[in-house]
Short mmCIF file of C-alpha atoms and ligand atoms in Angstrom, two decimals:
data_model
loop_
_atom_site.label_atom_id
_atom_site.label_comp_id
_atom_site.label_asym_id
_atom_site.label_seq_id
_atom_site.Cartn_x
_atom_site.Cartn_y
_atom_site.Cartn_z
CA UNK X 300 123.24 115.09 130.93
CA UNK X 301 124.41 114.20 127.58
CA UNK X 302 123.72 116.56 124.75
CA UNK X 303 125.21 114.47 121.70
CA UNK X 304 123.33 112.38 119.41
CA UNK X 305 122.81 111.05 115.89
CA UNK X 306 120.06 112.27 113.53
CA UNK X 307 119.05 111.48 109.96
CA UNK X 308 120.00 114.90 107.96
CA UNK X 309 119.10 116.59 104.96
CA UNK X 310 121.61 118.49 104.21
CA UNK X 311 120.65 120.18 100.90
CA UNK X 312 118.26 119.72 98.48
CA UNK X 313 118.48 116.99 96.03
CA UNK X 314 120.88 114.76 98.16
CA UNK X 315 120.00 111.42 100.20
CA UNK X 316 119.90 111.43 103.90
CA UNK X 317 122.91 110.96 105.76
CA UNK X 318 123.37 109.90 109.29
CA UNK X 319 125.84 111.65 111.16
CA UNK X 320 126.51 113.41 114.90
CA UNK X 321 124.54 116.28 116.31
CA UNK X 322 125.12 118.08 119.24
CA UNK X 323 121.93 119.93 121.54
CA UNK X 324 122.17 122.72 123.43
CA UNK X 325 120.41 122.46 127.02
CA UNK X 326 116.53 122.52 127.19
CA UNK X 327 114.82 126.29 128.16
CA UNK X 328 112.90 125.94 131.18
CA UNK X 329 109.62 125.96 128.96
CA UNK X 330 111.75 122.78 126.50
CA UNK X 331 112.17 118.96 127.15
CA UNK X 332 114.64 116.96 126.17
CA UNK X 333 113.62 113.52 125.29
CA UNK X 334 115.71 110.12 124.50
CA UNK X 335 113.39 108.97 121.48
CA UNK X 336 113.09 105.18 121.43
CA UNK X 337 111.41 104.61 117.81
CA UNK X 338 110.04 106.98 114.88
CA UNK X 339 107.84 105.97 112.39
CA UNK X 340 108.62 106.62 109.11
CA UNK X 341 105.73 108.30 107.41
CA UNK X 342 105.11 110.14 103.71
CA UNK X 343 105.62 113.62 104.99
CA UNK X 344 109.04 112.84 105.52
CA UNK X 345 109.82 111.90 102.17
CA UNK X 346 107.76 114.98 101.10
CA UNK X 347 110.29 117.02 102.46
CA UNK X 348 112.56 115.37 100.40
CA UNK X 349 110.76 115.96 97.06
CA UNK X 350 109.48 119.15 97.76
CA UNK X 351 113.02 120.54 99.01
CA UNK X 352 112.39 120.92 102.18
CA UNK X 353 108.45 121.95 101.92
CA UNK X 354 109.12 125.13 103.02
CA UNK X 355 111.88 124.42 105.63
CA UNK X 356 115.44 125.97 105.74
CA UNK X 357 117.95 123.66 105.51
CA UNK X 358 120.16 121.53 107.04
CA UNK X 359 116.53 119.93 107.98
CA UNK X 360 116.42 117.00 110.84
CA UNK X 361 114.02 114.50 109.29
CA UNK X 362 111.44 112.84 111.38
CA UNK X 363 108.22 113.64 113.10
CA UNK X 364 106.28 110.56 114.25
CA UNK X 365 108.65 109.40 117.53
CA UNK X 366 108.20 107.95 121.09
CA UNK X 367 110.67 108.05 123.98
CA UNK X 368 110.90 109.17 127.36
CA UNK X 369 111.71 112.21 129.01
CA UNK X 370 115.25 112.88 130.11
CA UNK X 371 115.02 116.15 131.13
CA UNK X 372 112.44 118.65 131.76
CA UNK X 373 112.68 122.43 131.93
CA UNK X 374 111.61 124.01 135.30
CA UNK X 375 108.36 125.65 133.81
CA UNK X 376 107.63 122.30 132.39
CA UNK X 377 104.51 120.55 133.99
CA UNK X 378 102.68 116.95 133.39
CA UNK X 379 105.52 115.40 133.04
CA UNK X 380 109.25 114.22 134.68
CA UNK X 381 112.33 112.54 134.12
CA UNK X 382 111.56 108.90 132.65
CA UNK X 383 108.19 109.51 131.72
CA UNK X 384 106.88 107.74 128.53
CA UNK X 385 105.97 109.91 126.03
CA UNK X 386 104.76 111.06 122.38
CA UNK X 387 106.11 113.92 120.84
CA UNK X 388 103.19 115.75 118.61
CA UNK X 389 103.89 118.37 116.02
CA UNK X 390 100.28 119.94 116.90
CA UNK X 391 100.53 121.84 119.97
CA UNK X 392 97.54 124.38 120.16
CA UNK X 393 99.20 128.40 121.12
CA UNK X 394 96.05 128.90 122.58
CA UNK X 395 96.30 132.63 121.33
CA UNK X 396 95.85 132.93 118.02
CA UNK X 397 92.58 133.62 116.38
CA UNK X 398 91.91 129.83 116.23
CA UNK X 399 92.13 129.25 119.86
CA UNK X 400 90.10 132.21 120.84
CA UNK X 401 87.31 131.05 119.60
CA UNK X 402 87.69 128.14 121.01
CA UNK X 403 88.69 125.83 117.90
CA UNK X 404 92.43 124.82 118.98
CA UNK X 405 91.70 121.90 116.48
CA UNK X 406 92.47 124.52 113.75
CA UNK X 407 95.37 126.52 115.40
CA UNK X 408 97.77 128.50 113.14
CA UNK X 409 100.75 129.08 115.82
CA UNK X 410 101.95 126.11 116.85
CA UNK X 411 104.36 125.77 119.99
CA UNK X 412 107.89 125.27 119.18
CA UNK X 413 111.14 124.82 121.12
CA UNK X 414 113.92 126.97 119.45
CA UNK X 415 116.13 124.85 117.40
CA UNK X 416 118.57 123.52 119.81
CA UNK X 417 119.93 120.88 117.39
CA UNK X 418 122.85 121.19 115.70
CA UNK X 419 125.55 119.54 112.91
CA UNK X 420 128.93 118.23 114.68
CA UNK X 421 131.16 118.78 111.81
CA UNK X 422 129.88 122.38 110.90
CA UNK X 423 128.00 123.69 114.05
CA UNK X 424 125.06 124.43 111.80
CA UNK X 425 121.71 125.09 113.35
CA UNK X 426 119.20 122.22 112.18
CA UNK X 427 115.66 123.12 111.42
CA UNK X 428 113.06 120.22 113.22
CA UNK X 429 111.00 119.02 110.62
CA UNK X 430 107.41 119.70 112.21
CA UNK X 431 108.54 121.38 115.11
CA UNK X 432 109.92 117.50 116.39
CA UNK X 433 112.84 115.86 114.42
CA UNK X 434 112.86 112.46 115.85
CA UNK X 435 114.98 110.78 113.37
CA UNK X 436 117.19 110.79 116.48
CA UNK X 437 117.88 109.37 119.51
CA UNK X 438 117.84 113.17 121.61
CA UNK X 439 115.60 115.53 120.47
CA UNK X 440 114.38 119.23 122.01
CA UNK X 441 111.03 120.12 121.96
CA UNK X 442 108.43 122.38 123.61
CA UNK X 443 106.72 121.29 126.56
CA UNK X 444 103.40 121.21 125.13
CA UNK X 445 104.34 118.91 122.59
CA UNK X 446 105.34 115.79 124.81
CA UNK X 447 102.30 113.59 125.60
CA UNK X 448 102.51 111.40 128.77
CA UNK X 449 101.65 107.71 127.82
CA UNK X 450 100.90 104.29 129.65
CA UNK X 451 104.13 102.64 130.97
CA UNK X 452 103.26 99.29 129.66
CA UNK X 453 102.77 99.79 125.94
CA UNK X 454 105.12 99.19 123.25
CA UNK X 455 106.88 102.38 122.28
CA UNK X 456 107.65 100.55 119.03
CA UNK X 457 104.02 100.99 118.23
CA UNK X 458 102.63 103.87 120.05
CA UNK X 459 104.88 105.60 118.28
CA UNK X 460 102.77 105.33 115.24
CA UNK X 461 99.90 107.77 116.70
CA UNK X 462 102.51 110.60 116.49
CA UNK X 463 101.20 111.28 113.19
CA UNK X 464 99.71 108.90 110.20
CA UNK X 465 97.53 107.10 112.50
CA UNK X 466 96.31 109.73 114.08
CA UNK X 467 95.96 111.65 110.92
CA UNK X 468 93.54 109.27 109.54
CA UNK X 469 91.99 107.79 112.40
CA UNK X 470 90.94 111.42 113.17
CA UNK X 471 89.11 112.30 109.71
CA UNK X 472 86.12 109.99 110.64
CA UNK X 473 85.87 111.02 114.34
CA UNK X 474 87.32 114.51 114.29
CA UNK X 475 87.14 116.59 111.08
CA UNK X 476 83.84 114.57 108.99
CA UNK X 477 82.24 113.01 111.81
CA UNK X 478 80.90 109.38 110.76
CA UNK X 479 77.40 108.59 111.76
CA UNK X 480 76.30 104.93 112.83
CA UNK X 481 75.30 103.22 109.74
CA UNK X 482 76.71 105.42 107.39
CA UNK X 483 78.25 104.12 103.82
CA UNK X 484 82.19 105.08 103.60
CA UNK X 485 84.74 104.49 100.98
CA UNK X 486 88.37 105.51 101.78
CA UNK X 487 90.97 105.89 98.68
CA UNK X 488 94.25 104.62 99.38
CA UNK X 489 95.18 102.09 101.87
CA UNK X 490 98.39 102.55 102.99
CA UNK X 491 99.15 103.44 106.49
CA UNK X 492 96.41 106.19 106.55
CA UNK X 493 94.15 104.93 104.66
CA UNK X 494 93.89 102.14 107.25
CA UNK X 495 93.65 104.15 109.88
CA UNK X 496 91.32 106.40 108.38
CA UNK X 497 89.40 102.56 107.98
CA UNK X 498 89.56 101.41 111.89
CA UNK X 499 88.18 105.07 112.49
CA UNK X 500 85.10 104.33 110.46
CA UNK X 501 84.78 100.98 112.08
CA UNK X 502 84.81 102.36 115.52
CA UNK X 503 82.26 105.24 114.68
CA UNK X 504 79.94 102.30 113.82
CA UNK X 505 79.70 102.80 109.85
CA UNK X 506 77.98 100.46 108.42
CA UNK X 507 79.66 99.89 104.79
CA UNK X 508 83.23 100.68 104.60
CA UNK X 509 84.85 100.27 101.12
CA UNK X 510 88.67 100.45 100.54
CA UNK X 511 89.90 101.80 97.19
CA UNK X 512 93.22 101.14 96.40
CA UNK X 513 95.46 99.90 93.02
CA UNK X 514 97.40 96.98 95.21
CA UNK X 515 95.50 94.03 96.30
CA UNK X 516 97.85 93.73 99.32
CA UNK X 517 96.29 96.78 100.34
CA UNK X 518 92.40 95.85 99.96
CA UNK X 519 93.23 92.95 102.18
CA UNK X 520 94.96 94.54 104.68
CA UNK X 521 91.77 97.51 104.78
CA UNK X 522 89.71 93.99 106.08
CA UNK X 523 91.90 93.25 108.44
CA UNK X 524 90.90 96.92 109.79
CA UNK X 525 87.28 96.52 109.12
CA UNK X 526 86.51 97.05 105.27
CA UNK X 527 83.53 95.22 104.68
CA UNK X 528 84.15 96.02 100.31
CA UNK X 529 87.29 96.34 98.13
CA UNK X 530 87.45 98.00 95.10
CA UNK X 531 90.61 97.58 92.69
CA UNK X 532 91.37 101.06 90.96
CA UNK X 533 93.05 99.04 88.52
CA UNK X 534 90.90 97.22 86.94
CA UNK X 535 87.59 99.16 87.69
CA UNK X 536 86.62 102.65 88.00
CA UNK X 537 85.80 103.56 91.67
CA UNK X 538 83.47 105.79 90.99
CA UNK X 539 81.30 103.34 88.91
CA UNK X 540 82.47 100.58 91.46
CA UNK X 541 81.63 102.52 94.43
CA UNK X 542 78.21 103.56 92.80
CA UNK X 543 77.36 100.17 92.20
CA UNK X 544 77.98 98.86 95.60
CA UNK X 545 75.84 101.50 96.77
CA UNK X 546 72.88 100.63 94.47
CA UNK X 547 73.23 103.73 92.67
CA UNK X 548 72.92 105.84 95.51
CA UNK X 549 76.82 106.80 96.33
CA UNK X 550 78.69 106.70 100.12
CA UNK X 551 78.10 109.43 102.12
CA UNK X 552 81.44 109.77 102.98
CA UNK X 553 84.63 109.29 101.01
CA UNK X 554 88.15 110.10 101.89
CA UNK X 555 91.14 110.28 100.15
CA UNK X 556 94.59 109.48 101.21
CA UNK X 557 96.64 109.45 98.19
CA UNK X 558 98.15 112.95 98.52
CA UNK X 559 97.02 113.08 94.17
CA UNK X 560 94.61 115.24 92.42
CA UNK X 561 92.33 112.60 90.48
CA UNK X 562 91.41 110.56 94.02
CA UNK X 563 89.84 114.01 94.69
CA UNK X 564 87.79 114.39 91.41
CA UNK X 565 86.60 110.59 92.29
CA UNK X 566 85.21 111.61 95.45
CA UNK X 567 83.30 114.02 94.52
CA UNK X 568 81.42 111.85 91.90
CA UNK X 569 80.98 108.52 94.25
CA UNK X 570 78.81 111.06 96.96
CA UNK X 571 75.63 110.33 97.65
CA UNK X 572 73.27 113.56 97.84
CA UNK X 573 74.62 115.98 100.53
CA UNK X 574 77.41 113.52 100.82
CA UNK X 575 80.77 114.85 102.43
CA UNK X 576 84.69 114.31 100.80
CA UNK X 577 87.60 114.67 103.12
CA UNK X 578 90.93 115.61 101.45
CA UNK X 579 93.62 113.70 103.68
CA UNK X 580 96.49 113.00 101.99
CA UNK X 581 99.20 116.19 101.60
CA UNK X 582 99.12 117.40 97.93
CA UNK X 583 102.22 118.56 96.34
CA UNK X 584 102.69 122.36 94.28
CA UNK X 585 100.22 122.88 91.71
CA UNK X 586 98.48 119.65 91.97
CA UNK X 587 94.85 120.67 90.21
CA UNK X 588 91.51 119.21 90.19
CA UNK X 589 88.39 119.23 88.36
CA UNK X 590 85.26 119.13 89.84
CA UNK X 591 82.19 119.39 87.82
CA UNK X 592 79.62 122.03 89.33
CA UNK X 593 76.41 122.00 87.46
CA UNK X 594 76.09 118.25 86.27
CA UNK X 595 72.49 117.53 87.30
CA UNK X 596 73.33 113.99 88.62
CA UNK X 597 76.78 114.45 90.24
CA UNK X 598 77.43 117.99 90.11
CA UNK X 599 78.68 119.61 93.20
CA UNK X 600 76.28 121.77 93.17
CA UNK X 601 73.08 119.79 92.34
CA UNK X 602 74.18 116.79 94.78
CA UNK X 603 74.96 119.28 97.39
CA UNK X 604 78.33 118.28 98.04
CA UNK X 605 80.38 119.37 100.73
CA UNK X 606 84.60 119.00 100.27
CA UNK X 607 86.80 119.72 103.28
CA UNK X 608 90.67 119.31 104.41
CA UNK X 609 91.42 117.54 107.12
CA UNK X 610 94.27 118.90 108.83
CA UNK X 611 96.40 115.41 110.15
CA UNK X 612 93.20 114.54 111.82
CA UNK X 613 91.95 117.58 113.34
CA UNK X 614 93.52 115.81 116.55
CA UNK X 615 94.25 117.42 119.99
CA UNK X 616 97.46 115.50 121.09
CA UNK X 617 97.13 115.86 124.77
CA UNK X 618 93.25 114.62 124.93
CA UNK X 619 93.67 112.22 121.58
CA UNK X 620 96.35 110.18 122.34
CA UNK X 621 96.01 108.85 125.16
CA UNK X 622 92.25 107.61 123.96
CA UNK X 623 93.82 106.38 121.03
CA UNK X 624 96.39 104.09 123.36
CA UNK X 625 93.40 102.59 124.96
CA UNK X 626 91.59 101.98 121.65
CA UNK X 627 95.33 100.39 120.86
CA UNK X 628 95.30 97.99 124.46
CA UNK X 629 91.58 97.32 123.71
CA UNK X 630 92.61 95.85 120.55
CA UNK X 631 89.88 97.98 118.23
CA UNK X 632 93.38 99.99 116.93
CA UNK X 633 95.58 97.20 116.06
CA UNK X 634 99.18 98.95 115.93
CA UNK X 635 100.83 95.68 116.01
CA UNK X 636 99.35 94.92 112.38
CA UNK X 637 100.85 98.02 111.34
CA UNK X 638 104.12 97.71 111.97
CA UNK X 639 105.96 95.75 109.02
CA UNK X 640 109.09 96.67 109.47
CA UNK X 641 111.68 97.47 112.27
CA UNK X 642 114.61 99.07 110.72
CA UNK X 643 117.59 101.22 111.75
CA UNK X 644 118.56 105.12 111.75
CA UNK X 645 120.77 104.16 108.72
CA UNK X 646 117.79 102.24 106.66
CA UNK X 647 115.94 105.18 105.73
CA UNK X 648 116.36 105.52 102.23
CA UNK X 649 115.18 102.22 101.93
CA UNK X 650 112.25 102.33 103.85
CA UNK X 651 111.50 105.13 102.01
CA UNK X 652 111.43 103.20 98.81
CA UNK X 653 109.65 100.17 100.61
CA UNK X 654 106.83 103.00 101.26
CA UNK X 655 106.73 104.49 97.43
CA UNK X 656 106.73 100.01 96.64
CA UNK X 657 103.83 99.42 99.06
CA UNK X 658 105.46 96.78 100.24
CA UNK X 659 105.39 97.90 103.94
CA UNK X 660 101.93 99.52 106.22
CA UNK X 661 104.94 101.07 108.18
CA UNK X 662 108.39 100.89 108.84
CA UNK X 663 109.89 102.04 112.50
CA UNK X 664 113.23 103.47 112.75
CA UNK X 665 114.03 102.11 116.46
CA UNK X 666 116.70 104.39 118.23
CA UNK X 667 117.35 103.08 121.44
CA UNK X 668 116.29 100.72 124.36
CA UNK X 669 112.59 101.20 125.69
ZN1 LIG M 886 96.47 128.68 118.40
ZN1 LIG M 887 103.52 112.31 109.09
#
């Protein structure tokens, strides 16, 4: 069983990625060793970059949104073998913290984790698995909980893609703000979650969606996944914009998937009475926002608004996924659409900047064969 790889490394803050040789140490019997096939490249991997390491010790391996198959599974491993098609999640419920006792894994605070097996060639350094995964690779380690057995006859290439932003936005409208048939929506931001976040109001049956975004591109691409309005930040002002569409009355659900602070403070003020905003996007240190309280039209407190966090979704991996393939071969999830770009391990800096451009919905780092 081979233990050497390659892996897109930070090595310390403030410098690019570089792609060089890691080696792993052997999977515990609880671990799974898994030859990734393609990884996503998603915004909370370039947060780690800005953010130096959000949090993470470094040397960090990048990468959290991968596919592959199963090369070796650790003897108290079950659900899965050798070969098996599979999505590695970053969410993997403890099921004892106080979260899971009471029954709400969706909101667990202990995650399960291999121990970092990965480590630098030249320096023997241990690397730190950005999300608990790290699948800017083509071998990664991770705990048994977090591989999720998938069809056989789907393209990794895309599946790959429910590891984490579609998932994170196609689970704010089903999972963390249910949408009600009928409903109005708007969704700010239309990038790669704000689309999903889009095809998971269109499946919950809403009956306006409108996409907010500054790029054109984007507003056309939120049709494409079932936005029956655009509205272009940059020459209008969404709230007014959304307020008109709505005759006046507001959407009674807005979401935002920009990761900024004013998207926020636009939410609140597009809601129509008792109306809900979802936070989405990951907001960097000391991003602030102000929300007027008393304002006896759009006040928070006089329209009865309620403003909540998704957490990536709110999804369960093992029970989520696996829907979310079918929604994918039923064609009501269109992955295919979503996938600009097919790039390689060294091609991440760029992609990054493709992202930051909006010139791409996603771009896929493919590793290997599969
Ligand atoms: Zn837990
Ligand atoms: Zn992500």
């Amino acid at each position: 069983m081979s233990r050497d790889a390659r892996g897109a490394i930070l090595t310390e803050p403030g410098e690019p990625l570089v792609v060089e040789p890691i080696t792993l140490d052997p999977p515990a019997p609880n671990e799974v060793q898994v030859r990734v096939v393609a990884s996503g490249v998603c915004h909370s991997d370039l947060h780690v970059k800005r953010t130096n390491g959000w949090g993470m010790p470094f040397p960090i391996l990048l990468g959290h949104e991968g596919a592959g198959y199963v090369e070796e599974a650790g003897s108290e491993v079950t659900g899965v073998q050798e070969g098996d098609p599979v999505l590695i999640a970053w969410r993997a419920p403890c099921g004892r913290c106080e979260g899971c006792r009471r029954g709400d894994p969706r909101h667990c605070m202990a995650h399960l984790r291999a121990k970092k097996r990965a480590h630098r060639e030249v320096d023997g350094a241990t690397l730190t698995p950005m999300l608990r995964t790290g699948t800017f690779t083509d071998r990664t380690i991770v705990h048994g909980a977090q591989v999720v057995k998938m069809p056989a006859d789907l393209s990794m290439e895309k599946l790959c893609l429910l590891a984490c932003g579609v998932s994170t936005g196609f689970g704010a409208p089903i999972n963390t703000s249910p949408v009600w048939p009928g409903a109005s929506v708007a969704v700010i931001g239309c990038g790669g979650v704000g689309l999903s976040i889009v095809a998971g109001a269109k499946i919950m049956n809403a009956g306006r969606i409108i996409a907010v975004d500054i790029a054109p591109q984007k507003l056309e691409w939120a049709k494409h996944f079932g936005a029956t309005d655009g509205v272009d930040a940059s020459q209008n002002d969404p709230v007014e914009a959304v307020r008109e569409l709505t005759g006046g009355a507001g959407v009674h659900f807005a979401f935002e998937a920009t990761g900024r602070p004013e998207p926020v403070e636009q939410m609140v003020r597009m809601l129509h009475f008792a109306g809900r905003a979802t936070m989405v996007g990951v907001q960097g240190p000391g991003a602030a926002a102000t929300l007027d309280l008393g304002d006896p039209s759009l006040g928070v407190f006089e329209n009865k608004i309620t403003l909540t966090v998704s957490h990536g979704g709110d999804v369960l991996p093992q029970y989520d996924f696996p829907v979310m393939a079918e929604y994918y071969r039923d064609g009501k999830l269109d992955l295919d659409f979503m996938v600009t770009k097919v790039i390689g391990l060294d091609d991440i800096e760029p992609a990054f900047e493709d992202m930051q451009a909006g010139r791409v919905i996603r771009s896929v780092v493919r590793l290997g064969e599969g």
